[in-house]
Amino acid sequence: MKHWQIDQLPWDEFDPARVDPQLVPAIKAAAVVERNSVDYAIYLNNVFHDDPDFKQAADHWAVEEIQHGDALGRWAMLADPEWDYQAAFQRYRDFYHIPLEVDQSVRGSRTGELIARCMVETGTSSFYSALADATEEPVLKALCKQIAADEFRHFKLFYDHMHRYLKRERISTLQRARIALGRVTESEDDELASAYYTTNEPPSLPYDHNRCIAAYMSRAMKNYQPRHLRRVTSMVFKTIGLTPHSKVQDLAFFVTEKLFFSRQRKFARIAGVS
Ligand SMILES: [Fe+2]
Ligand SMILES: [Fe+2]
């Protein structure tokens, strides 16, 4: 059972005057990445081929992620009636591929895979929480609140399974930290940049990673407030196995906040986004 239905959202209250046009391109890109989770479910089913409980959970997770994509896509088509979500998704699928035919995780272990999934859910939960707080458009606000609640649940799902595997695989805190931070920095790889490209730029314009990642990130990061980053650092700490709400976490938060906002300003300069 899904926790909510797309039709339950207050679509009649959509208010074009309250749409921030700078945000629309990022929502379009997020919509196709969310919908593409169907591929990640195939990948996860291959990695966890002999774990029926997790496979069932991964299939259910994908259904929820696809719903995120479809709801965001519907909102983006209200904000930009010229835009076609299904066509954009097809273009993204044709352009960007993840390796699916695997029999083990690209993270080297199942625990590592689940740590990486926790980092993705940390990123999405903070992104939609920040967006829900920042936007004044009522439908997007309601939608982002629903999605953020799902993403926090997804974090818990992968976190619980990670602990199950950690008992068997016994990965050190240092290795866990390396995998977690590695996945965080991957957010600047091709997945989101390609999504921005295929949902916002004409095919006649050649793909340029640096241009597209700056265009996406400058918009996605601009809604964050320090309190969202504080929650991010505590989720990262929890995943790695360090004590949250400690002096070390205060220091990590201080560094993260400085790095995050200077990176956002750099991307904004490149993309010409205020
Ligand atoms: Fe999602
Ligand atoms: Fe999620």
mmCIF file of C-alpha atoms and ligand atoms in Angstrom:
data_model
loop_
_atom_site.group_PDB
_atom_site.id
_atom_site.type_symbol
_atom_site.label_atom_id
_atom_site.label_comp_id
_atom_site.label_asym_id
_atom_site.label_seq_id
_atom_site.Cartn_x
_atom_site.Cartn_y
_atom_site.Cartn_z
ATOM 1 C CA MET A 1 0.000 0.000 0.000
ATOM 2 C CA LYS A 2 1.263 3.467 -0.856
ATOM 3 C CA HIS A 3 1.142 5.946 2.012
ATOM 4 C CA TRP A 4 -0.622 8.543 -0.117
ATOM 5 C CA GLN A 5 -2.115 8.973 -3.595
ATOM 6 C CA ILE A 6 -1.230 11.620 -6.169
ATOM 7 C CA ASP A 7 -4.901 12.596 -6.570
ATOM 8 C CA GLN A 8 -5.139 13.422 -2.846
ATOM 9 C CA LEU A 9 -2.891 16.450 -3.314
ATOM 10 C CA PRO A 10 -4.639 19.853 -3.519
ATOM 11 C CA TRP A 11 -4.094 20.290 -7.280
ATOM 12 C CA ASP A 12 -6.964 22.815 -7.516
ATOM 13 C CA GLU A 13 -4.997 25.195 -5.320
ATOM 14 C CA PHE A 14 -2.112 25.472 -7.781
ATOM 15 C CA ASP A 15 -1.055 29.129 -7.886
ATOM 16 C CA PRO A 16 1.155 30.055 -10.869
ATOM 17 C CA ALA A 17 1.912 33.462 -9.327
ATOM 18 C CA ARG A 18 3.746 31.729 -6.477
ATOM 19 C CA VAL A 19 5.951 29.527 -8.649
ATOM 20 C CA ASP A 20 9.659 30.371 -8.443
ATOM 21 C CA PRO A 21 10.735 30.000 -12.090
ATOM 22 C CA GLN A 22 14.311 29.243 -10.988
ATOM 23 C CA LEU A 23 13.102 26.103 -9.238
ATOM 24 C CA VAL A 24 11.082 24.583 -12.065
ATOM 25 C CA PRO A 25 14.117 23.211 -13.989
ATOM 26 C CA ALA A 26 15.355 21.436 -10.842
ATOM 27 C CA ILE A 27 11.917 19.899 -10.229
ATOM 28 C CA LYS A 28 11.835 18.590 -13.805
ATOM 29 C CA ALA A 29 15.242 16.964 -13.341
ATOM 30 C CA ALA A 30 14.288 15.502 -9.947
ATOM 31 C CA ALA A 31 11.095 14.030 -11.448
ATOM 32 C CA VAL A 32 12.927 11.861 -13.993
ATOM 33 C CA VAL A 33 15.587 10.710 -11.510
ATOM 34 C CA GLU A 34 12.846 9.656 -9.089
ATOM 35 C CA ARG A 35 10.987 7.777 -11.795
ATOM 36 C CA ASN A 36 14.147 6.011 -12.876
ATOM 37 C CA SER A 37 14.245 4.201 -9.515
ATOM 38 C CA VAL A 38 12.689 1.276 -11.345
ATOM 39 C CA ASP A 39 16.224 0.569 -12.623
ATOM 40 C CA TYR A 40 17.650 0.737 -9.128
ATOM 41 C CA ALA A 41 15.099 -1.820 -7.986
ATOM 42 C CA ILE A 42 16.372 -4.212 -10.700
ATOM 43 C CA TYR A 43 19.944 -3.548 -9.606
ATOM 44 C CA LEU A 44 19.067 -4.065 -5.908
ATOM 45 C CA ASN A 45 17.203 -7.287 -6.738
ATOM 46 C CA ASN A 46 20.375 -8.572 -8.411
ATOM 47 C CA VAL A 47 22.671 -7.526 -5.552
ATOM 48 C CA PHE A 48 20.367 -9.043 -2.886
ATOM 49 C CA HIS A 49 19.302 -12.035 -5.037
ATOM 50 C CA ASP A 50 19.007 -14.471 -2.074
ATOM 51 C CA ASP A 51 17.294 -12.070 0.363
ATOM 52 C CA PRO A 52 13.528 -12.211 -0.367
ATOM 53 C CA ASP A 53 12.597 -9.814 2.452
ATOM 54 C CA PHE A 54 14.881 -7.098 1.179
ATOM 55 C CA LYS A 55 13.873 -7.705 -2.453
ATOM 56 C CA GLN A 56 10.235 -7.212 -1.519
ATOM 57 C CA ALA A 57 11.108 -4.035 0.403
ATOM 58 C CA ALA A 58 13.148 -2.742 -2.567
ATOM 59 C CA ASP A 59 10.240 -3.344 -4.968
ATOM 60 C CA HIS A 60 7.891 -1.448 -2.674
ATOM 61 C CA TRP A 61 10.455 1.335 -2.269
ATOM 62 C CA ALA A 62 10.631 1.701 -6.068
ATOM 63 C CA VAL A 63 6.840 2.045 -6.319
ATOM 64 C CA GLU A 64 7.018 4.982 -3.900
ATOM 65 C CA GLU A 65 9.923 6.598 -5.752
ATOM 66 C CA ILE A 66 8.092 6.292 -9.075
ATOM 67 C CA GLN A 67 5.124 8.037 -7.463
ATOM 68 C CA HIS A 68 7.458 10.874 -6.424
ATOM 69 C CA GLY A 69 8.535 11.248 -10.038
ATOM 70 C CA ASP A 70 4.988 11.164 -11.393
ATOM 71 C CA ALA A 71 3.736 13.735 -8.866
ATOM 72 C CA LEU A 72 6.676 16.081 -9.462
ATOM 73 C CA GLY A 73 6.226 15.636 -13.210
ATOM 74 C CA ARG A 74 2.554 16.557 -12.947
ATOM 75 C CA TRP A 75 3.427 19.656 -10.929
ATOM 76 C CA ALA A 76 6.129 20.681 -13.422
ATOM 77 C CA MET A 77 3.619 20.403 -16.282
ATOM 78 C CA LEU A 78 1.318 22.791 -14.416
ATOM 79 C CA ALA A 79 4.203 25.201 -13.878
ATOM 80 C CA ASP A 80 5.308 24.853 -17.519
ATOM 81 C CA PRO A 81 2.434 23.608 -19.719
ATOM 82 C CA GLU A 82 4.816 23.316 -22.709
ATOM 83 C CA TRP A 83 6.828 20.634 -20.931
ATOM 84 C CA ASP A 84 6.112 16.925 -21.475
ATOM 85 C CA TYR A 85 7.117 14.748 -18.497
ATOM 86 C CA GLN A 86 6.756 11.385 -20.272
ATOM 87 C CA ALA A 87 8.775 12.525 -23.294
ATOM 88 C CA ALA A 88 11.458 14.011 -21.025
ATOM 89 C CA PHE A 89 11.630 10.783 -19.034
ATOM 90 C CA GLN A 90 12.085 8.752 -22.211
ATOM 91 C CA ARG A 91 14.888 11.072 -23.313
ATOM 92 C CA TYR A 92 16.576 10.667 -19.941
ATOM 93 C CA ARG A 93 16.252 6.858 -20.137
ATOM 94 C CA ASP A 94 17.832 6.858 -23.579
ATOM 95 C CA PHE A 95 20.668 9.117 -22.457
ATOM 96 C CA TYR A 96 21.656 7.836 -19.023
ATOM 97 C CA HIS A 97 22.143 4.214 -17.929
ATOM 98 C CA ILE A 98 23.216 2.523 -14.745
ATOM 99 C CA PRO A 99 24.756 -0.974 -14.874
ATOM 100 C CA LEU A 100 21.974 -3.406 -13.912
ATOM 101 C CA GLU A 101 23.379 -6.836 -14.736
ATOM 102 C CA VAL A 102 25.471 -7.273 -11.614
ATOM 103 C CA ASP A 103 25.639 -10.015 -8.987
ATOM 104 C CA GLN A 104 27.261 -7.886 -6.318
ATOM 105 C CA SER A 105 27.204 -4.279 -5.208
ATOM 106 C CA VAL A 106 29.428 -1.696 -6.863
ATOM 107 C CA ARG A 107 30.147 -0.626 -3.232
ATOM 108 C CA GLY A 108 32.039 -3.885 -2.565
ATOM 109 C CA SER A 109 29.597 -5.311 0.000
ATOM 110 C CA ARG A 110 25.897 -5.380 0.825
ATOM 111 C CA THR A 111 26.508 -3.218 3.880
ATOM 112 C CA GLY A 112 28.269 -0.744 1.599
ATOM 113 C CA GLU A 113 25.338 -0.770 -0.791
ATOM 114 C CA LEU A 114 22.929 -0.009 2.042
ATOM 115 C CA ILE A 115 25.166 2.789 3.352
ATOM 116 C CA ALA A 116 25.075 4.335 -0.133
ATOM 117 C CA ARG A 117 21.262 4.017 -0.182
ATOM 118 C CA CYS A 118 21.108 5.729 3.243
ATOM 119 C CA MET A 119 23.127 8.621 1.800
ATOM 120 C CA VAL A 120 20.792 8.983 -1.162
ATOM 121 C CA GLU A 121 17.783 9.104 1.181
ATOM 122 C CA THR A 122 19.599 11.606 3.388
ATOM 123 C CA GLY A 123 20.049 13.792 0.316
ATOM 124 C CA THR A 124 16.475 13.456 -0.905
ATOM 125 C CA SER A 125 14.869 13.917 2.535
ATOM 126 C CA SER A 126 16.826 17.121 3.090
ATOM 127 C CA PHE A 127 16.208 18.373 -0.466
ATOM 128 C CA TYR A 128 12.413 18.008 -0.223
ATOM 129 C CA SER A 129 12.287 19.311 3.370
ATOM 130 C CA ALA A 130 14.233 22.408 2.299
ATOM 131 C CA LEU A 131 12.025 22.837 -0.760
ATOM 132 C CA ALA A 132 8.814 22.435 1.280
ATOM 133 C CA ASP A 133 10.029 25.141 3.660
ATOM 134 C CA ALA A 134 11.183 27.471 0.865
ATOM 135 C CA THR A 135 8.341 27.366 -1.643
ATOM 136 C CA GLU A 136 5.204 29.462 -1.307
ATOM 137 C CA GLU A 137 3.369 27.526 -4.003
ATOM 138 C CA PRO A 138 0.781 25.501 -2.034
ATOM 139 C CA VAL A 139 0.720 22.340 -4.179
ATOM 140 C CA LEU A 140 4.510 22.054 -4.322
ATOM 141 C CA LYS A 141 4.676 22.656 -0.575
ATOM 142 C CA ALA A 142 2.153 19.886 0.158
ATOM 143 C CA LEU A 143 3.849 17.537 -2.313
ATOM 144 C CA CYS A 144 7.352 18.103 -0.955
ATOM 145 C CA LYS A 145 6.145 17.473 2.602
ATOM 146 C CA GLN A 146 4.679 14.125 1.515
ATOM 147 C CA ILE A 147 7.802 13.163 -0.395
ATOM 148 C CA ALA A 148 10.132 14.200 2.450
ATOM 149 C CA ALA A 149 8.170 11.979 4.870
ATOM 150 C CA ASP A 150 8.643 9.036 2.474
ATOM 151 C CA GLU A 151 12.371 9.767 2.112
ATOM 152 C CA PHE A 152 12.885 9.763 5.901
ATOM 153 C CA ARG A 153 11.106 6.393 6.020
ATOM 154 C CA HIS A 154 13.294 5.110 3.202
ATOM 155 C CA PHE A 155 16.371 6.136 5.166
ATOM 156 C CA LYS A 156 15.103 4.101 8.116
ATOM 157 C CA LEU A 157 14.371 1.132 5.851
ATOM 158 C CA PHE A 158 17.899 0.989 4.414
ATOM 159 C CA TYR A 159 19.441 1.819 7.791
ATOM 160 C CA ASP A 160 17.699 -1.144 9.461
ATOM 161 C CA HIS A 161 18.760 -3.550 6.702
ATOM 162 C CA MET A 162 22.288 -2.108 6.856
ATOM 163 C CA HIS A 163 22.497 -3.072 10.516
ATOM 164 C CA ARG A 164 21.391 -6.597 9.719
ATOM 165 C CA TYR A 165 24.253 -6.976 7.217
ATOM 166 C CA LEU A 166 26.749 -5.154 9.402
ATOM 167 C CA LYS A 167 26.531 -7.977 11.926
ATOM 168 C CA ARG A 168 27.741 -10.403 9.236
ATOM 169 C CA GLU A 169 30.123 -8.254 7.226
ATOM 170 C CA ARG A 170 31.682 -6.258 10.081
ATOM 171 C CA ILE A 171 32.832 -3.197 8.144
ATOM 172 C CA SER A 172 34.912 -0.695 10.111
ATOM 173 C CA THR A 173 33.745 2.828 10.904
ATOM 174 C CA LEU A 174 36.465 4.182 8.609
ATOM 175 C CA GLN A 175 35.273 2.065 5.680
ATOM 176 C CA ARG A 176 31.687 3.088 6.372
ATOM 177 C CA ALA A 177 32.727 6.733 6.414
ATOM 178 C CA ARG A 178 34.611 6.316 3.128
ATOM 179 C CA ILE A 179 31.604 4.743 1.400
ATOM 180 C CA ALA A 180 29.188 7.333 2.814
ATOM 181 C CA LEU A 181 31.260 10.361 1.848
ATOM 182 C CA GLY A 182 32.071 8.800 -1.513
ATOM 183 C CA ARG A 183 28.356 8.538 -2.281
ATOM 184 C CA VAL A 184 27.767 12.131 -1.171
ATOM 185 C CA THR A 185 30.386 13.448 -3.600
ATOM 186 C CA GLU A 186 28.920 11.291 -6.393
ATOM 187 C CA SER A 187 25.889 13.574 -6.373
ATOM 188 C CA GLU A 188 27.986 15.763 -8.656
ATOM 189 C CA ASP A 189 28.435 12.941 -11.177
ATOM 190 C CA ASP A 190 26.388 12.399 -14.323
ATOM 191 C CA GLU A 191 23.040 11.229 -12.925
ATOM 192 C CA LEU A 192 21.653 14.626 -11.918
ATOM 193 C CA ALA A 193 23.570 16.565 -14.580
ATOM 194 C CA SER A 194 22.113 14.277 -17.283
ATOM 195 C CA ALA A 195 18.677 14.662 -15.766
ATOM 196 C CA TYR A 196 18.997 18.440 -15.925
ATOM 197 C CA TYR A 197 20.195 18.240 -19.531
ATOM 198 C CA THR A 198 17.479 15.924 -20.821
ATOM 199 C CA THR A 199 14.633 17.731 -19.060
ATOM 200 C CA ASN A 200 15.648 21.331 -19.737
ATOM 201 C CA GLU A 201 17.978 21.724 -22.690
ATOM 202 C CA PRO A 202 17.353 21.040 -26.381
ATOM 203 C CA PRO A 203 19.013 17.926 -27.861
ATOM 204 C CA SER A 204 20.728 20.227 -30.379
ATOM 205 C CA LEU A 205 22.843 21.647 -27.546
ATOM 206 C CA PRO A 206 25.706 19.224 -26.771
ATOM 207 C CA TYR A 207 25.816 17.835 -23.223
ATOM 208 C CA ASP A 208 28.329 19.556 -20.971
ATOM 209 C CA HIS A 209 28.693 18.053 -17.504
ATOM 210 C CA ASN A 210 30.035 21.170 -15.776
ATOM 211 C CA ARG A 211 27.336 23.433 -17.193
ATOM 212 C CA CYS A 212 24.528 21.013 -16.336
ATOM 213 C CA ILE A 213 25.647 20.092 -12.821
ATOM 214 C CA ALA A 214 26.077 23.774 -11.961
ATOM 215 C CA ALA A 215 22.620 24.549 -13.353
ATOM 216 C CA TYR A 216 21.049 21.759 -11.304
ATOM 217 C CA MET A 217 23.007 22.156 -8.071
ATOM 218 C CA SER A 218 22.739 25.926 -7.855
ATOM 219 C CA ARG A 219 18.946 25.567 -7.898
ATOM 220 C CA ALA A 220 18.721 22.463 -5.714
ATOM 221 C CA MET A 221 21.055 23.801 -3.017
ATOM 222 C CA LYS A 222 19.694 27.313 -2.756
ATOM 223 C CA ASN A 223 16.704 26.353 -0.573
ATOM 224 C CA TYR A 224 18.754 24.795 2.201
ATOM 225 C CA GLN A 225 18.952 26.446 5.586
ATOM 226 C CA PRO A 226 21.462 25.528 8.306
ATOM 227 C CA ARG A 227 18.874 23.426 10.151
ATOM 228 C CA HIS A 228 18.516 21.127 7.120
ATOM 229 C CA LEU A 229 22.275 20.615 7.028
ATOM 230 C CA ARG A 230 22.352 19.888 10.740
ATOM 231 C CA ARG A 231 19.921 17.047 10.170
ATOM 232 C CA VAL A 232 22.033 15.827 7.243
ATOM 233 C CA THR A 233 25.147 15.634 9.405
ATOM 234 C CA SER A 234 23.293 13.755 12.117
ATOM 235 C CA MET A 235 21.953 11.225 9.562
ATOM 236 C CA VAL A 236 25.452 10.772 8.117
ATOM 237 C CA PHE A 237 26.844 10.255 11.617
ATOM 238 C CA LYS A 238 24.172 7.704 12.405
ATOM 239 C CA THR A 239 24.891 5.788 9.186
ATOM 240 C CA ILE A 240 28.625 5.706 9.787
ATOM 241 C CA GLY A 241 28.161 4.623 13.407
ATOM 242 C CA LEU A 242 29.375 7.807 15.125
ATOM 243 C CA THR A 243 27.468 9.385 18.013
ATOM 244 C CA PRO A 244 25.140 12.107 16.779
ATOM 245 C CA HIS A 245 24.620 15.259 18.898
ATOM 246 C CA SER A 246 28.267 15.279 19.994
ATOM 247 C CA LYS A 247 31.078 17.850 19.865
ATOM 248 C CA VAL A 248 32.490 16.033 16.819
ATOM 249 C CA GLN A 249 29.169 16.436 15.090
ATOM 250 C CA ASP A 250 29.130 20.151 15.942
ATOM 251 C CA LEU A 251 32.498 20.437 14.221
ATOM 252 C CA ALA A 252 31.325 18.366 11.230
ATOM 253 C CA PHE A 253 28.260 20.584 10.920
ATOM 254 C CA PHE A 254 30.410 23.733 11.034
ATOM 255 C CA VAL A 255 32.634 22.432 8.210
ATOM 256 C CA THR A 256 29.688 21.067 6.183
ATOM 257 C CA GLU A 257 27.807 24.353 6.380
ATOM 258 C CA LYS A 258 30.811 26.366 5.162
ATOM 259 C CA LEU A 259 31.570 23.924 2.332
ATOM 260 C CA PHE A 260 27.949 23.568 1.280
ATOM 261 C CA PHE A 261 27.172 27.263 0.935
ATOM 262 C CA SER A 262 30.462 28.116 -0.748
ATOM 263 C CA ARG A 263 29.806 25.310 -3.249
ATOM 264 C CA GLN A 264 26.274 26.607 -3.824
ATOM 265 C CA ARG A 265 27.647 30.118 -4.535
ATOM 266 C CA LYS A 266 30.211 28.662 -6.934
ATOM 267 C CA PHE A 267 27.557 26.736 -8.863
ATOM 268 C CA ALA A 268 25.304 29.806 -8.872
ATOM 269 C CA ARG A 269 28.088 31.929 -10.390
ATOM 270 C CA ILE A 270 28.712 29.371 -13.143
ATOM 271 C CA ALA A 271 24.985 28.977 -13.860
ATOM 272 C CA GLY A 272 24.126 32.669 -13.492
ATOM 273 C CA VAL A 273 21.446 31.860 -10.906
ATOM 274 C CA SER A 274 20.811 34.312 -8.082
HETATM 275 FE FE FE B 1 12.026 9.920 -3.828
HETATM 276 FE FE FE B 2 13.533 7.650 -1.286
#
